[in-house]
Amino acid sequence: MLYRPVTRFLSTAPQCLTPPANPIIRWSSHFAPPRPHVNPGKKVTISKLQSLYRGNEPIAVLTAYDFPSGLVADAAGMDVVLVGDSLAMVALGMEDTDSVTMEEMLVHCRSVARAVTRAFLIADLPMGYYEVSPEQAVQSVMRMVKEGHVNAVKMEGGEEMAPTIRRITEAGIPVMAHIGLTPQRQHSLSGFRVQGKSAAGAVKVLRDAIAVQEAGAFMILVEAVPAEVAAIVTKRLRVPTIGIGSGNGCSGQVLVQVDMTGNFPPGRFMPKFVKTFANVWGEALRGIEEYKRQVKARDFPDVDYSYEIPEEELVKFRDSVGGGLRRKVESE
Ligand code: KIV
């Protein structure tokens, strides 16, 4: 038998040198998984997102940072996958999003883009690559699309970014705006604070939303805004809002994958709005600790996980390597 079923084959060495013929159950870490078989659904487009919005069906968005996180998000049927610049923290271990570079974002975008075949794929413009001028922004966006293989970009900012959003959409690239709490501006916001908590603050959120919509944004991420405010803003718009920490009245929701899958050590601070739907850290830790135990006890690998040599070949091999080694091998 050349291949083993997926449960065994996933973690074992390949027994052939060409990719397996039936990829749905026959791939390993030695071959890229067969993407179309993971989620064979039709590619999500902007018109599809608009029809979900018109039909009042919430749009499901999730972040991804690399090939496996993109693959699982697509397999689970996300409408949109976002390569968020939160990868600075959750994938690169940085303090915040300030230092992540365009080059780093592009590596992660390409990796996710190889995995995501169905969901609409959006990437964050990192801080420092779009604020200087609309021309700088267009150049960065073109790199995101041509080198990162994403379908659209997301950028932080409200009214003040409207000319830039207009210029990018005129260049033919869809823009998702990001208003409310904008983490790239954490220092001027005095930290990660809920936005729109006063009447004046709520008016600002609405003004920002209308400005980015009029500039051409096809979707607006609304972060950390009181639920009632986000719901009123959503009702005033003709493009979908995607909420994070902004209640249930938005047109869709987004979460950070590492947070919502519980892929972090216990004790880490989590914002109030993060619901943890799985315990990936706990399960991975349990498996890795058990692996360590079995390695130390010489329980792994047993015969089930080892290759065999025919007895007569083994005898010949022992004969050919001489007495010293034969004695050693036989004594084992
Ligand atoms: O970078 C990110 O992950 C984000 C979140 C708000 C979804 O923008």
mmCIF file of C-alpha atoms and ligand atoms in Angstrom:
data_model
loop_
_atom_site.group_PDB
_atom_site.id
_atom_site.type_symbol
_atom_site.label_atom_id
_atom_site.label_comp_id
_atom_site.label_asym_id
_atom_site.label_seq_id
_atom_site.Cartn_x
_atom_site.Cartn_y
_atom_site.Cartn_z
ATOM 1 C CA MET A 1 0.000 0.000 0.000
ATOM 2 C CA LEU A 2 1.513 3.313 -1.035
ATOM 3 C CA TYR A 3 -0.564 5.619 1.082
ATOM 4 C CA ARG A 4 -2.121 5.448 4.481
ATOM 5 C CA PRO A 5 -5.434 7.042 5.451
ATOM 6 C CA VAL A 6 -5.198 10.703 6.334
ATOM 7 C CA THR A 7 -5.250 10.209 10.108
ATOM 8 C CA ARG A 8 -1.991 8.316 9.867
ATOM 9 C CA PHE A 9 -0.527 9.824 6.747
ATOM 10 C CA LEU A 10 -0.698 13.445 7.831
ATOM 11 C CA SER A 11 2.152 13.098 10.255
ATOM 12 C CA THR A 12 4.249 10.410 8.617
ATOM 13 C CA ALA A 13 6.989 10.546 6.035
ATOM 14 C CA PRO A 14 5.949 10.237 2.386
ATOM 15 C CA GLN A 15 6.194 6.827 0.826
ATOM 16 C CA CYS A 16 6.332 8.146 -2.730
ATOM 17 C CA LEU A 17 7.935 11.083 -4.470
ATOM 18 C CA THR A 18 4.987 12.396 -6.452
ATOM 19 C CA PRO A 19 1.848 14.039 -5.061
ATOM 20 C CA PRO A 20 -0.881 11.499 -4.318
ATOM 21 C CA ALA A 21 -3.606 10.905 -6.885
ATOM 22 C CA ASN A 22 -6.622 11.201 -4.583
ATOM 23 C CA PRO A 23 -5.661 14.302 -2.682
ATOM 24 C CA ILE A 24 -8.678 14.498 -0.421
ATOM 25 C CA ILE A 25 -7.377 11.773 1.893
ATOM 26 C CA ARG A 26 -3.802 11.492 0.724
ATOM 27 C CA TRP A 27 -1.615 14.410 1.573
ATOM 28 C CA SER A 28 1.073 14.982 4.110
ATOM 29 C CA SER A 29 3.319 17.745 5.309
ATOM 30 C CA HIS A 30 5.473 16.874 2.300
ATOM 31 C CA PHE A 31 2.896 18.027 -0.243
ATOM 32 C CA ALA A 32 0.801 21.167 -0.258
ATOM 33 C CA PRO A 33 -2.807 20.219 0.497
ATOM 34 C CA PRO A 34 -5.164 20.220 -2.481
ATOM 35 C CA ARG A 35 -6.869 23.572 -2.018
ATOM 36 C CA PRO A 36 -9.923 23.138 -4.247
ATOM 37 C CA HIS A 37 -10.870 20.014 -2.321
ATOM 38 C CA VAL A 38 -10.796 21.765 1.026
ATOM 39 C CA ASN A 39 -13.594 24.123 0.089
ATOM 40 C CA PRO A 40 -14.886 23.629 -3.430
ATOM 41 C CA GLY A 41 -17.504 26.424 -3.077
ATOM 42 C CA LYS A 42 -17.791 29.266 -5.536
ATOM 43 C CA LYS A 43 -15.395 32.185 -4.991
ATOM 44 C CA VAL A 44 -16.942 34.969 -2.892
ATOM 45 C CA THR A 45 -16.991 38.273 -4.753
ATOM 46 C CA ILE A 46 -18.077 41.786 -3.842
ATOM 47 C CA SER A 47 -21.455 41.128 -5.520
ATOM 48 C CA LYS A 48 -21.872 38.054 -3.323
ATOM 49 C CA LEU A 49 -21.115 40.144 -0.222
ATOM 50 C CA GLN A 50 -23.591 42.772 -1.407
ATOM 51 C CA SER A 51 -26.266 40.148 -1.922
ATOM 52 C CA LEU A 52 -25.668 38.778 1.609
ATOM 53 C CA TYR A 53 -26.014 42.342 2.888
ATOM 54 C CA ARG A 54 -29.209 42.999 0.912
ATOM 55 C CA GLY A 55 -30.629 39.688 2.133
ATOM 56 C CA ASN A 56 -29.825 40.676 5.724
ATOM 57 C CA GLU A 57 -27.573 37.621 6.126
ATOM 58 C CA PRO A 58 -24.666 38.410 8.471
ATOM 59 C CA ILE A 59 -21.248 38.364 6.809
ATOM 60 C CA ALA A 60 -18.753 36.099 8.615
ATOM 61 C CA VAL A 61 -15.176 37.388 8.636
ATOM 62 C CA LEU A 62 -12.109 35.881 10.308
ATOM 63 C CA THR A 63 -8.434 36.765 10.323
ATOM 64 C CA ALA A 64 -5.704 34.421 9.058
ATOM 65 C CA TYR A 65 -1.944 34.817 9.062
ATOM 66 C CA ASP A 66 -0.459 31.845 7.275
ATOM 67 C CA PHE A 67 -1.274 28.807 5.153
ATOM 68 C CA PRO A 68 -2.857 26.617 7.887
ATOM 69 C CA SER A 69 -4.938 29.407 9.424
ATOM 70 C CA GLY A 70 -6.096 30.453 5.947
ATOM 71 C CA LEU A 71 -6.936 26.865 5.047
ATOM 72 C CA VAL A 72 -9.084 26.270 8.131
ATOM 73 C CA ALA A 73 -10.898 29.613 7.784
ATOM 74 C CA ASP A 74 -11.744 28.815 4.169
ATOM 75 C CA ALA A 75 -12.739 25.230 4.993
ATOM 76 C CA ALA A 76 -15.110 26.535 7.686
ATOM 77 C CA GLY A 77 -16.857 28.642 5.058
ATOM 78 C CA MET A 78 -15.880 32.177 6.048
ATOM 79 C CA ASP A 79 -17.252 34.763 3.620
ATOM 80 C CA VAL A 80 -14.189 36.960 4.061
ATOM 81 C CA VAL A 81 -10.691 36.185 5.302
ATOM 82 C CA LEU A 82 -8.660 39.133 6.567
ATOM 83 C CA VAL A 83 -4.880 39.175 6.786
ATOM 84 C CA GLY A 84 -5.001 41.661 9.652
ATOM 85 C CA ASP A 85 -1.970 43.567 10.817
ATOM 86 C CA SER A 86 -2.719 42.045 14.226
ATOM 87 C CA LEU A 87 -0.393 39.360 12.847
ATOM 88 C CA ALA A 88 2.335 41.636 14.221
ATOM 89 C CA MET A 89 1.330 40.430 17.696
ATOM 90 C CA VAL A 90 -0.259 37.035 17.200
ATOM 91 C CA ALA A 91 2.078 35.664 14.512
ATOM 92 C CA LEU A 92 5.284 37.668 14.955
ATOM 93 C CA GLY A 93 5.224 38.275 18.710
ATOM 94 C CA MET A 94 5.571 42.053 18.396
ATOM 95 C CA GLU A 95 4.324 44.483 21.037
ATOM 96 C CA ASP A 96 1.798 46.155 18.729
ATOM 97 C CA THR A 97 1.163 46.860 15.035
ATOM 98 C CA ASP A 98 3.591 49.811 14.855
ATOM 99 C CA SER A 99 6.602 47.897 13.584
ATOM 100 C CA VAL A 100 5.185 45.435 11.087
ATOM 101 C CA THR A 101 6.523 46.170 7.600
ATOM 102 C CA MET A 102 5.043 45.886 4.138
ATOM 103 C CA GLU A 103 7.518 43.102 3.321
ATOM 104 C CA GLU A 104 6.360 41.095 6.344
ATOM 105 C CA MET A 105 2.698 41.654 5.479
ATOM 106 C CA LEU A 106 3.354 40.502 1.912
ATOM 107 C CA VAL A 107 4.923 37.218 3.009
ATOM 108 C CA HIS A 108 1.874 36.481 5.169
ATOM 109 C CA CYS A 109 -0.580 37.594 2.455
ATOM 110 C CA ARG A 110 0.994 35.226 -0.070
ATOM 111 C CA SER A 111 0.904 32.383 2.392
ATOM 112 C CA VAL A 112 -2.792 32.933 3.186
ATOM 113 C CA ALA A 113 -3.631 33.502 -0.486
ATOM 114 C CA ARG A 114 -2.248 30.042 -1.342
ATOM 115 C CA ALA A 115 -4.749 28.546 1.100
ATOM 116 C CA VAL A 116 -7.873 30.607 0.550
ATOM 117 C CA THR A 117 -9.659 29.705 -2.659
ATOM 118 C CA ARG A 118 -13.264 30.526 -1.793
ATOM 119 C CA ALA A 119 -13.447 33.410 0.692
ATOM 120 C CA PHE A 120 -12.952 37.014 -0.386
ATOM 121 C CA LEU A 121 -9.426 37.917 0.721
ATOM 122 C CA ILE A 122 -8.594 41.280 2.262
ATOM 123 C CA ALA A 123 -5.318 42.524 3.760
ATOM 124 C CA ASP A 124 -4.517 45.386 6.107
ATOM 125 C CA LEU A 125 -2.313 48.194 4.901
ATOM 126 C CA PRO A 126 0.392 48.408 7.568
ATOM 127 C CA MET A 127 1.057 51.665 9.366
ATOM 128 C CA GLY A 128 3.396 53.990 7.469
ATOM 129 C CA TYR A 129 2.579 52.765 3.971
ATOM 130 C CA TYR A 130 -0.522 54.826 3.106
ATOM 131 C CA GLU A 131 -0.815 57.935 5.277
ATOM 132 C CA VAL A 132 1.745 60.122 3.471
ATOM 133 C CA SER A 133 -0.304 60.671 0.311
ATOM 134 C CA PRO A 134 -2.928 58.980 -1.868
ATOM 135 C CA GLU A 135 -0.105 58.175 -4.332
ATOM 136 C CA GLN A 136 1.887 56.374 -1.631
ATOM 137 C CA ALA A 137 -1.288 54.487 -0.726
ATOM 138 C CA VAL A 138 -1.971 53.443 -4.342
ATOM 139 C CA GLN A 139 1.593 52.168 -4.702
ATOM 140 C CA SER A 140 1.281 50.119 -1.516
ATOM 141 C CA VAL A 141 -2.124 48.777 -2.538
ATOM 142 C CA MET A 142 -0.787 47.668 -5.904
ATOM 143 C CA ARG A 143 1.950 45.715 -4.138
ATOM 144 C CA MET A 144 -0.647 44.099 -1.892
ATOM 145 C CA VAL A 145 -2.631 42.951 -4.909
ATOM 146 C CA LYS A 146 0.209 42.029 -7.276
ATOM 147 C CA GLU A 147 2.662 40.533 -4.757
ATOM 148 C CA GLY A 148 0.333 39.562 -1.909
ATOM 149 C CA HIS A 149 -2.444 38.201 -4.156
ATOM 150 C CA VAL A 150 -5.267 39.679 -2.089
ATOM 151 C CA ASN A 151 -8.608 40.849 -3.493
ATOM 152 C CA ALA A 152 -8.946 44.093 -1.529
ATOM 153 C CA VAL A 153 -7.281 46.165 1.174
ATOM 154 C CA LYS A 154 -8.349 47.488 4.541
ATOM 155 C CA MET A 155 -7.135 50.795 5.910
ATOM 156 C CA GLU A 156 -7.686 52.617 9.164
ATOM 157 C CA GLY A 157 -9.138 56.119 9.276
ATOM 158 C CA GLY A 158 -12.349 58.077 8.719
ATOM 159 C CA GLU A 159 -13.098 61.439 7.088
ATOM 160 C CA GLU A 160 -9.416 62.364 6.812
ATOM 161 C CA MET A 161 -8.694 59.253 4.719
ATOM 162 C CA ALA A 162 -11.581 59.823 2.295
ATOM 163 C CA PRO A 163 -9.405 61.281 -0.510
ATOM 164 C CA THR A 164 -7.067 58.290 -0.235
ATOM 165 C CA ILE A 165 -9.944 55.807 -0.320
ATOM 166 C CA ARG A 166 -11.345 57.588 -3.385
ATOM 167 C CA ARG A 167 -7.976 57.452 -5.178
ATOM 168 C CA ILE A 168 -7.528 53.710 -4.452
ATOM 169 C CA THR A 169 -11.050 52.788 -5.557
ATOM 170 C CA GLU A 170 -10.569 54.858 -8.710
ATOM 171 C CA ALA A 171 -7.470 52.773 -9.348
ATOM 172 C CA GLY A 172 -9.769 49.755 -9.306
ATOM 173 C CA ILE A 173 -8.946 48.209 -5.955
ATOM 174 C CA PRO A 174 -11.764 47.695 -3.427
ATOM 175 C CA VAL A 175 -11.247 49.288 -0.011
ATOM 176 C CA MET A 176 -12.617 48.197 3.343
ATOM 177 C CA ALA A 177 -12.460 51.158 5.731
ATOM 178 C CA HIS A 178 -11.755 50.736 9.465
ATOM 179 C CA ILE A 179 -13.267 53.243 11.891
ATOM 180 C CA GLY A 180 -14.016 53.501 15.614
ATOM 181 C CA LEU A 181 -11.005 52.190 17.515
ATOM 182 C CA THR A 182 -8.104 52.257 15.075
ATOM 183 C CA PRO A 183 -5.214 50.352 16.717
ATOM 184 C CA GLN A 184 -2.546 51.920 14.487
ATOM 185 C CA ARG A 185 -3.481 55.253 16.128
ATOM 186 C CA GLN A 186 -3.421 53.887 19.679
ATOM 187 C CA HIS A 187 -0.991 56.575 20.829
ATOM 188 C CA SER A 188 -3.157 59.486 19.736
ATOM 189 C CA LEU A 189 -6.244 57.722 21.115
ATOM 190 C CA SER A 190 -4.438 57.291 24.474
ATOM 191 C CA GLY A 191 -4.630 53.526 24.186
ATOM 192 C CA PHE A 192 -7.173 50.942 23.121
ATOM 193 C CA ARG A 193 -10.350 52.752 24.140
ATOM 194 C CA VAL A 194 -13.979 52.276 23.197
ATOM 195 C CA GLN A 195 -14.934 55.007 20.707
ATOM 196 C CA GLY A 196 -18.276 56.829 20.360
ATOM 197 C CA LYS A 197 -19.220 56.642 24.024
ATOM 198 C CA SER A 198 -20.306 60.293 24.140
ATOM 199 C CA ALA A 199 -22.906 61.876 21.852
ATOM 200 C CA ALA A 200 -20.135 63.862 20.150
ATOM 201 C CA GLY A 201 -17.994 60.740 19.806
ATOM 202 C CA ALA A 202 -20.916 58.830 18.316
ATOM 203 C CA VAL A 203 -21.515 61.634 15.800
ATOM 204 C CA LYS A 204 -17.861 61.393 14.806
ATOM 205 C CA VAL A 205 -18.217 57.641 14.190
ATOM 206 C CA LEU A 206 -21.250 58.322 11.974
ATOM 207 C CA ARG A 207 -19.489 61.138 10.086
ATOM 208 C CA ASP A 208 -16.478 58.901 9.494
ATOM 209 C CA ALA A 209 -18.702 56.075 8.271
ATOM 210 C CA ILE A 210 -20.558 58.305 5.816
ATOM 211 C CA ALA A 211 -17.337 59.906 4.572
ATOM 212 C CA VAL A 212 -15.609 56.581 3.822
ATOM 213 C CA GLN A 213 -18.776 55.208 2.214
ATOM 214 C CA GLU A 214 -19.043 58.278 -0.046
ATOM 215 C CA ALA A 215 -15.360 57.925 -0.922
ATOM 216 C CA GLY A 216 -16.079 54.437 -2.248
ATOM 217 C CA ALA A 217 -15.398 51.981 0.591
ATOM 218 C CA PHE A 218 -17.345 48.794 -0.146
ATOM 219 C CA MET A 219 -17.409 47.664 3.491
ATOM 220 C CA ILE A 220 -16.614 49.298 6.839
ATOM 221 C CA LEU A 221 -15.043 47.646 9.874
ATOM 222 C CA VAL A 222 -16.352 49.248 13.068
ATOM 223 C CA GLU A 223 -14.187 48.475 16.081
ATOM 224 C CA ALA A 224 -15.052 48.945 19.775
ATOM 225 C CA VAL A 225 -18.104 51.175 19.438
ATOM 226 C CA PRO A 226 -21.165 50.834 21.714
ATOM 227 C CA ALA A 227 -23.681 48.392 20.228
ATOM 228 C CA GLU A 228 -26.518 50.946 19.923
ATOM 229 C CA VAL A 229 -24.262 53.443 18.146
ATOM 230 C CA ALA A 230 -22.942 50.830 15.703
ATOM 231 C CA ALA A 231 -26.513 49.680 14.981
ATOM 232 C CA ILE A 232 -27.674 53.235 14.201
ATOM 233 C CA VAL A 233 -24.599 53.853 12.024
ATOM 234 C CA THR A 234 -25.234 50.589 10.187
ATOM 235 C CA LYS A 235 -28.845 51.578 9.466
ATOM 236 C CA ARG A 236 -27.696 54.938 8.033
ATOM 237 C CA LEU A 237 -25.376 53.312 5.488
ATOM 238 C CA ARG A 238 -25.820 51.550 2.165
ATOM 239 C CA VAL A 239 -22.665 49.430 2.545
ATOM 240 C CA PRO A 240 -22.156 46.640 5.098
ATOM 241 C CA THR A 241 -20.510 47.230 8.459
ATOM 242 C CA ILE A 242 -18.396 44.509 10.022
ATOM 243 C CA GLY A 243 -18.263 44.773 13.781
ATOM 244 C CA ILE A 244 -15.623 43.777 16.275
ATOM 245 C CA GLY A 245 -16.592 44.745 19.805
ATOM 246 C CA SER A 246 -19.487 46.733 18.323
ATOM 247 C CA GLY A 247 -22.502 44.576 19.129
ATOM 248 C CA ASN A 248 -24.931 42.584 17.088
ATOM 249 C CA GLY A 249 -26.445 45.318 14.951
ATOM 250 C CA CYS A 250 -23.657 45.363 12.374
ATOM 251 C CA SER A 251 -23.991 43.660 8.982
ATOM 252 C CA GLY A 252 -21.374 41.085 9.939
ATOM 253 C CA GLN A 253 -18.718 40.190 12.496
ATOM 254 C CA VAL A 254 -14.974 39.682 12.561
ATOM 255 C CA LEU A 255 -12.712 38.127 15.182
ATOM 256 C CA VAL A 256 -9.012 37.401 15.405
ATOM 257 C CA GLN A 257 -8.539 33.684 14.749
ATOM 258 C CA VAL A 258 -5.937 33.074 17.448
ATOM 259 C CA ASP A 259 -8.259 34.655 20.031
ATOM 260 C CA MET A 260 -11.495 32.935 19.066
ATOM 261 C CA THR A 261 -9.896 29.495 18.765
ATOM 262 C CA GLY A 262 -8.235 29.829 22.170
ATOM 263 C CA ASN A 263 -4.757 29.419 20.712
ATOM 264 C CA PHE A 264 -2.895 31.208 23.506
ATOM 265 C CA PRO A 265 -1.600 30.341 26.978
ATOM 266 C CA PRO A 266 -4.002 30.761 29.907
ATOM 267 C CA GLY A 267 -3.888 34.099 31.661
ATOM 268 C CA ARG A 268 -3.513 36.255 28.562
ATOM 269 C CA PHE A 269 -5.596 39.456 28.648
ATOM 270 C CA MET A 270 -8.609 39.297 26.348
ATOM 271 C CA PRO A 271 -10.824 42.250 25.456
ATOM 272 C CA LYS A 272 -14.456 41.953 26.637
ATOM 273 C CA PHE A 273 -15.728 41.321 23.107
ATOM 274 C CA VAL A 274 -13.639 38.185 22.431
ATOM 275 C CA LYS A 275 -15.593 34.962 22.704
ATOM 276 C CA THR A 276 -13.425 31.853 22.718
ATOM 277 C CA PHE A 277 -15.044 29.060 20.697
ATOM 278 C CA ALA A 278 -12.335 26.384 21.010
ATOM 279 C CA ASN A 279 -9.297 25.376 23.062
ATOM 280 C CA VAL A 280 -6.574 24.951 20.461
ATOM 281 C CA TRP A 281 -3.803 25.780 22.938
ATOM 282 C CA GLY A 282 -5.012 23.167 25.427
ATOM 283 C CA GLU A 283 -5.342 20.462 22.802
ATOM 284 C CA ALA A 284 -1.963 21.237 21.191
ATOM 285 C CA LEU A 285 -0.250 21.334 24.585
ATOM 286 C CA ARG A 286 -1.838 18.027 25.571
ATOM 287 C CA GLY A 287 -0.659 16.373 22.340
ATOM 288 C CA ILE A 288 2.856 17.784 22.491
ATOM 289 C CA GLU A 289 3.301 16.804 26.134
ATOM 290 C CA GLU A 290 2.138 13.282 25.335
ATOM 291 C CA TYR A 291 4.572 13.143 22.390
ATOM 292 C CA LYS A 292 7.402 14.195 24.714
ATOM 293 C CA ARG A 293 6.397 11.543 27.236
ATOM 294 C CA GLN A 294 6.378 8.812 24.581
ATOM 295 C CA VAL A 295 9.730 9.913 23.111
ATOM 296 C CA LYS A 296 11.394 9.918 26.542
ATOM 297 C CA ALA A 297 9.879 6.491 27.348
ATOM 298 C CA ARG A 298 10.905 5.114 23.909
ATOM 299 C CA ASP A 299 7.224 4.297 23.313
ATOM 300 C CA PHE A 300 7.271 6.314 20.101
ATOM 301 C CA PRO A 301 7.802 5.340 17.353
ATOM 302 C CA ASP A 302 6.592 1.754 17.688
ATOM 303 C CA VAL A 303 6.342 -0.695 14.746
ATOM 304 C CA ASP A 304 3.163 0.954 13.489
ATOM 305 C CA TYR A 305 5.132 4.107 12.804
ATOM 306 C CA SER A 306 8.330 2.523 11.431
ATOM 307 C CA TYR A 307 9.385 1.104 8.064
ATOM 308 C CA GLU A 308 10.292 -2.548 7.639
ATOM 309 C CA ILE A 309 13.073 -4.335 5.779
ATOM 310 C CA PRO A 310 12.614 -7.964 4.557
ATOM 311 C CA GLU A 311 14.293 -10.432 6.949
ATOM 312 C CA GLU A 312 16.722 -11.786 4.284
ATOM 313 C CA GLU A 313 17.847 -8.246 3.421
ATOM 314 C CA LEU A 314 18.426 -7.533 7.064
ATOM 315 C CA VAL A 315 20.549 -10.670 7.398
ATOM 316 C CA LYS A 316 22.588 -9.633 4.321
ATOM 317 C CA PHE A 317 22.991 -6.151 5.709
ATOM 318 C CA ARG A 318 24.177 -7.482 9.045
ATOM 319 C CA ASP A 319 26.646 -9.790 7.309
ATOM 320 C CA SER A 320 27.988 -7.004 5.139
ATOM 321 C CA VAL A 321 28.659 -4.609 7.979
ATOM 322 C CA GLY A 322 30.791 -7.036 9.875
ATOM 323 C CA GLY A 323 31.055 -8.753 13.204
ATOM 324 C CA GLY A 324 31.433 -5.816 15.535
ATOM 325 C CA LEU A 325 28.291 -4.173 14.336
ATOM 326 C CA ARG A 326 26.510 -7.549 13.976
ATOM 327 C CA ARG A 327 27.187 -8.281 17.588
ATOM 328 C CA LYS A 328 25.934 -4.863 18.563
ATOM 329 C CA VAL A 329 22.764 -5.138 16.451
ATOM 330 C CA GLU A 330 22.040 -8.694 17.591
ATOM 331 C CA SER A 331 22.528 -7.809 21.210
ATOM 332 C CA GLU A 332 19.844 -5.139 20.946
HETATM 333 O O1 KIV B 1 -5.685 43.458 12.255
HETATM 334 C C1 KIV B 1 -6.743 42.924 12.614
HETATM 335 O O2 KIV B 1 -6.789 41.737 12.960
HETATM 336 C C2 KIV B 1 -7.941 43.737 12.629
HETATM 337 C C3 KIV B 1 -9.046 43.307 13.534
HETATM 338 C C4 KIV B 1 -9.804 44.483 14.003
HETATM 339 C C5 KIV B 1 -9.929 42.295 12.891
HETATM 340 O O3 KIV B 1 -8.014 44.713 11.956
#
